[in-house]
């Protein structure tokens, strides 16, 4: 490699030229009755950052990787970070025999939407932006951002937010635990019982056990608990995940006590929106709405003022609030997302998910060894059409009696999934993520096709 | 007000013109042996965001307020958010009789440094920046950022980081609690005892009590505990805050057991750096280094691998990591901060603090009613000079026997401080913040001067 210092030569020169031209053009555009020197502005201090960002974005990684402002540097120059299974300086080579990784819920399927809408979704953060702990109203949450979150729910029609309180958190993750603290008994001699219905998202159990509070204890599955406890002990905090992670089912409370509705996936690209959710405590996350998992931003919609104050207090004691930089970026993304009443973003996302499900269903329809969850059409108020759900995950079952470790069966076929036991279910089930990048999905489909064709040819691995 | 729509007319036109000119100029600057179409870039998609940021920054708020991209909007136009005690559309009017608020530790004294270094500290975040939960190396922490944090410690000489692990957190706040979990007993029948030395930062107690874990319990002051417990129970987790909040003292461990060193204020603008801290678990925060409290970013420097993994696990279970947007911004800020081996930023910050302390000391030197903490000169390795410390807070004592509620005495003089009891000390003490904006400091000094002059004139309030 002989790229040494090209970056600085080319790049620094570019920045310098850009700034000089912009200064000499001296763009002054005033407007109306405002004083010229106040309302007008020529691009100056932001051009260096803009040039840096555009330079990095222009580095070609063959569509199979990305260079980032904070990414890897080689001899002073930002270089490509290749996606899974791709290698080489420009990520052009597919690594032969690489496993299809369908484990994580990384929502990279949305990335093309944001690349197509680059100008409307970029944000410039000045060095002095929001240095204080608090906004001007002494809160740690942006009022403007709250407005756009409410607007998003109103457009989509997936949650009642009128007269409800909002609290922001570090992803939905932090809010799940904040909600458990807020709903639990404060009498430590009788801790509240935290439950969920199998199969459930593993973090509910992991968090509740990790924090090991005297206020609550994890009691596992709602159905088992109900049959063992009748009505003797109703101090329960129940997680209801709807649509469910891993299987996409629309769920309701089993126990009917205090309930945390995890609505991470309750958006039109994953499920028909049959009406607004109207529960006491609902949790959403940006990750599964716009695809920005790395931003770590979620929110809770809360009916009761006392619970709201407890959740707010949790955030304050744990972290003194959420990054202002993050809040600014989320605001910019949501401003774009609500444009056209959300039609552009949700059509993009829904079309992606529908296409993936159609191709996936076609593969599984040829198999008797593997099955996936049934999907049932429902009327979607948002799209005003009856549609099949297109869940974020396939919940795969190995149908053969002897193949009780389905993860191992898929692994032998070069596919990485998340085993059923992680969701407190049987290992006969495996979750496969359908929301990763197009490359990841194509490889997954290829490996699944190979596996199913082996089944039909009679030559099988494992 | 008749500003209606000027914002959109002027602003949208500006953005459109800027983009057109930039496209027609079609800046192409190649370099060396790279292909022209890869290394070159013309500003395009980032100009809209750049123009928005510069427009908002250009709104005049008389130096007593600020307009923000995510700030208040009036009739479609961003408006000034005035600092405390200032009012009016452009924040030009001082509200008569307004109290000097010296309560919070908001480090706004650093804001002018970042405004003076606007071009080097701005960052552009693209809509598709780091959507994944993880970086390319499957961690949730930026390697580049870690490098700059280590570089900063190496330049300043305030902490040993070679061979140590780093973990990022949501401010130091989150890491304080993560450290308590990591160092506590996992045997719930004998919870660890969490202690600190009076006067101490209130969040240690608040967090430990709030999470109410079976693994630990808050036991208050180290000295009281020591005299009551001899050596019977050494399962302790001790917070040592050095320099101390509220009084700026350099502290060491009292109990000599497991210790969390909170080094939030261990930077050359607050205290002479006599040598690198070399403890097992040290916690730092961006807030008191660069002044970006709103960014919520801190880090722990950890010697033991087992403890490191436990702190990392806490962050993962609590939040699935730290915002990638935040990490990108922190990287940009630290790149600027380490320039010139840190001399520009620390000289700016130290000069501010020294000036404030000189003026403050002058006022208190005329008083017998109030005193502040003694300061002792030490050799600062970073500045290579013997200097007085210039702590973030004045720790004020009301000297008159009858004035046992010093907060109330100051309140009557129109000064808001933080009462000693919040630090588990006596209310005869009050903490006054010296790191807020220049406006805040000027008002504080004015009110203190009035209070002390009343004392000398014999006419006193309260």
PDB file of N, CA, C and O in Angstrom, chain A residues 90 180-181 219 274 283 287 341 344 363 379 396 434:
ATOM      1  N   UNK A  90     -11.201  -2.633  -0.408  1.00  0.00           N
ATOM      2  CA  UNK A  90     -12.476  -1.999  -0.749  1.00  0.00           C
ATOM      3  C   UNK A  90     -13.655  -2.959  -0.564  1.00  0.00           C
ATOM      4  O   UNK A  90     -14.727  -2.764  -1.141  1.00  0.00           O
ATOM      5  N   UNK A 180     -39.587  -1.438  35.504  1.00  0.00           N
ATOM      6  CA  UNK A 180     -39.677  -2.455  36.553  1.00  0.00           C
ATOM      7  C   UNK A 180     -39.517  -1.801  37.929  1.00  0.00           C
ATOM      8  O   UNK A 180     -40.305  -2.050  38.841  1.00  0.00           O
ATOM      9  N   UNK A 181     -38.533  -0.910  38.058  1.00  0.00           N
ATOM     10  CA  UNK A 181     -38.365  -0.197  39.331  1.00  0.00           C
ATOM     11  C   UNK A 181     -39.613   0.629  39.661  1.00  0.00           C
ATOM     12  O   UNK A 181     -40.067   0.646  40.802  1.00  0.00           O
ATOM     13  N   UNK A 219     -39.624 -14.060  38.083  1.00  0.00           N
ATOM     14  CA  UNK A 219     -40.339 -15.308  38.364  1.00  0.00           C
ATOM     15  C   UNK A 219     -40.623 -16.112  37.102  1.00  0.00           C
ATOM     16  O   UNK A 219     -41.334 -17.111  37.145  1.00  0.00           O
ATOM     17  N   UNK A 274     -53.605  -2.159  13.713  1.00  0.00           N
ATOM     18  CA  UNK A 274     -55.062  -2.312  13.761  1.00  0.00           C
ATOM     19  C   UNK A 274     -55.731  -1.217  14.591  1.00  0.00           C
ATOM     20  O   UNK A 274     -56.941  -1.035  14.525  1.00  0.00           O
ATOM     21  N   UNK A 283     -43.544   1.148  25.789  1.00  0.00           N
ATOM     22  CA  UNK A 283     -42.155   1.500  25.503  1.00  0.00           C
ATOM     23  C   UNK A 283     -41.848   1.308  24.023  1.00  0.00           C
ATOM     24  O   UNK A 283     -42.216   0.285  23.428  1.00  0.00           O
ATOM     25  N   UNK A 287     -34.544   2.400  17.385  1.00  0.00           N
ATOM     26  CA  UNK A 287     -33.842   1.316  16.700  1.00  0.00           C
ATOM     27  C   UNK A 287     -34.737   0.612  15.676  1.00  0.00           C
ATOM     28  O   UNK A 287     -34.346   0.404  14.531  1.00  0.00           O
ATOM     29  N   UNK A 341     -46.483  12.457   5.837  1.00  0.00           N
ATOM     30  CA  UNK A 341     -47.234  11.659   6.808  1.00  0.00           C
ATOM     31  C   UNK A 341     -46.650  10.263   6.983  1.00  0.00           C
ATOM     32  O   UNK A 341     -47.385   9.282   7.186  1.00  0.00           O
ATOM     33  N   UNK A 344     -43.295   7.841   2.891  1.00  0.00           N
ATOM     34  CA  UNK A 344     -42.029   7.418   2.281  1.00  0.00           C
ATOM     35  C   UNK A 344     -41.235   6.429   3.136  1.00  0.00           C
ATOM     36  O   UNK A 344     -40.806   5.388   2.640  1.00  0.00           O
ATOM     37  N   UNK A 363     -38.705 -20.306   0.216  1.00  0.00           N
ATOM     38  CA  UNK A 363     -37.704 -21.318   0.573  1.00  0.00           C
ATOM     39  C   UNK A 363     -38.298 -22.328   1.568  1.00  0.00           C
ATOM     40  O   UNK A 363     -38.211 -23.549   1.364  1.00  0.00           O
ATOM     41  N   UNK A 379     -56.155  -5.930   9.013  1.00  0.00           N
ATOM     42  CA  UNK A 379     -56.309  -4.632   8.362  1.00  0.00           C
ATOM     43  C   UNK A 379     -55.343  -3.638   8.995  1.00  0.00           C
ATOM     44  O   UNK A 379     -55.347  -3.445  10.216  1.00  0.00           O
ATOM     45  N   UNK A 396     -37.932 -20.160  13.585  1.00  0.00           N
ATOM     46  CA  UNK A 396     -37.788 -21.405  12.853  1.00  0.00           C
ATOM     47  C   UNK A 396     -37.909 -22.603  13.801  1.00  0.00           C
ATOM     48  O   UNK A 396     -37.343 -22.587  14.901  1.00  0.00           O
ATOM     49  N   UNK A 434     -34.162 -10.898  10.236  1.00  0.00           N
ATOM     50  CA  UNK A 434     -34.435 -10.534   8.834  1.00  0.00           C
ATOM     51  C   UNK A 434     -34.229  -9.043   8.592  1.00  0.00           C
ATOM     52  O   UNK A 434     -34.619  -8.526   7.543  1.00  0.00           O
TER      53      UNK A 434
END
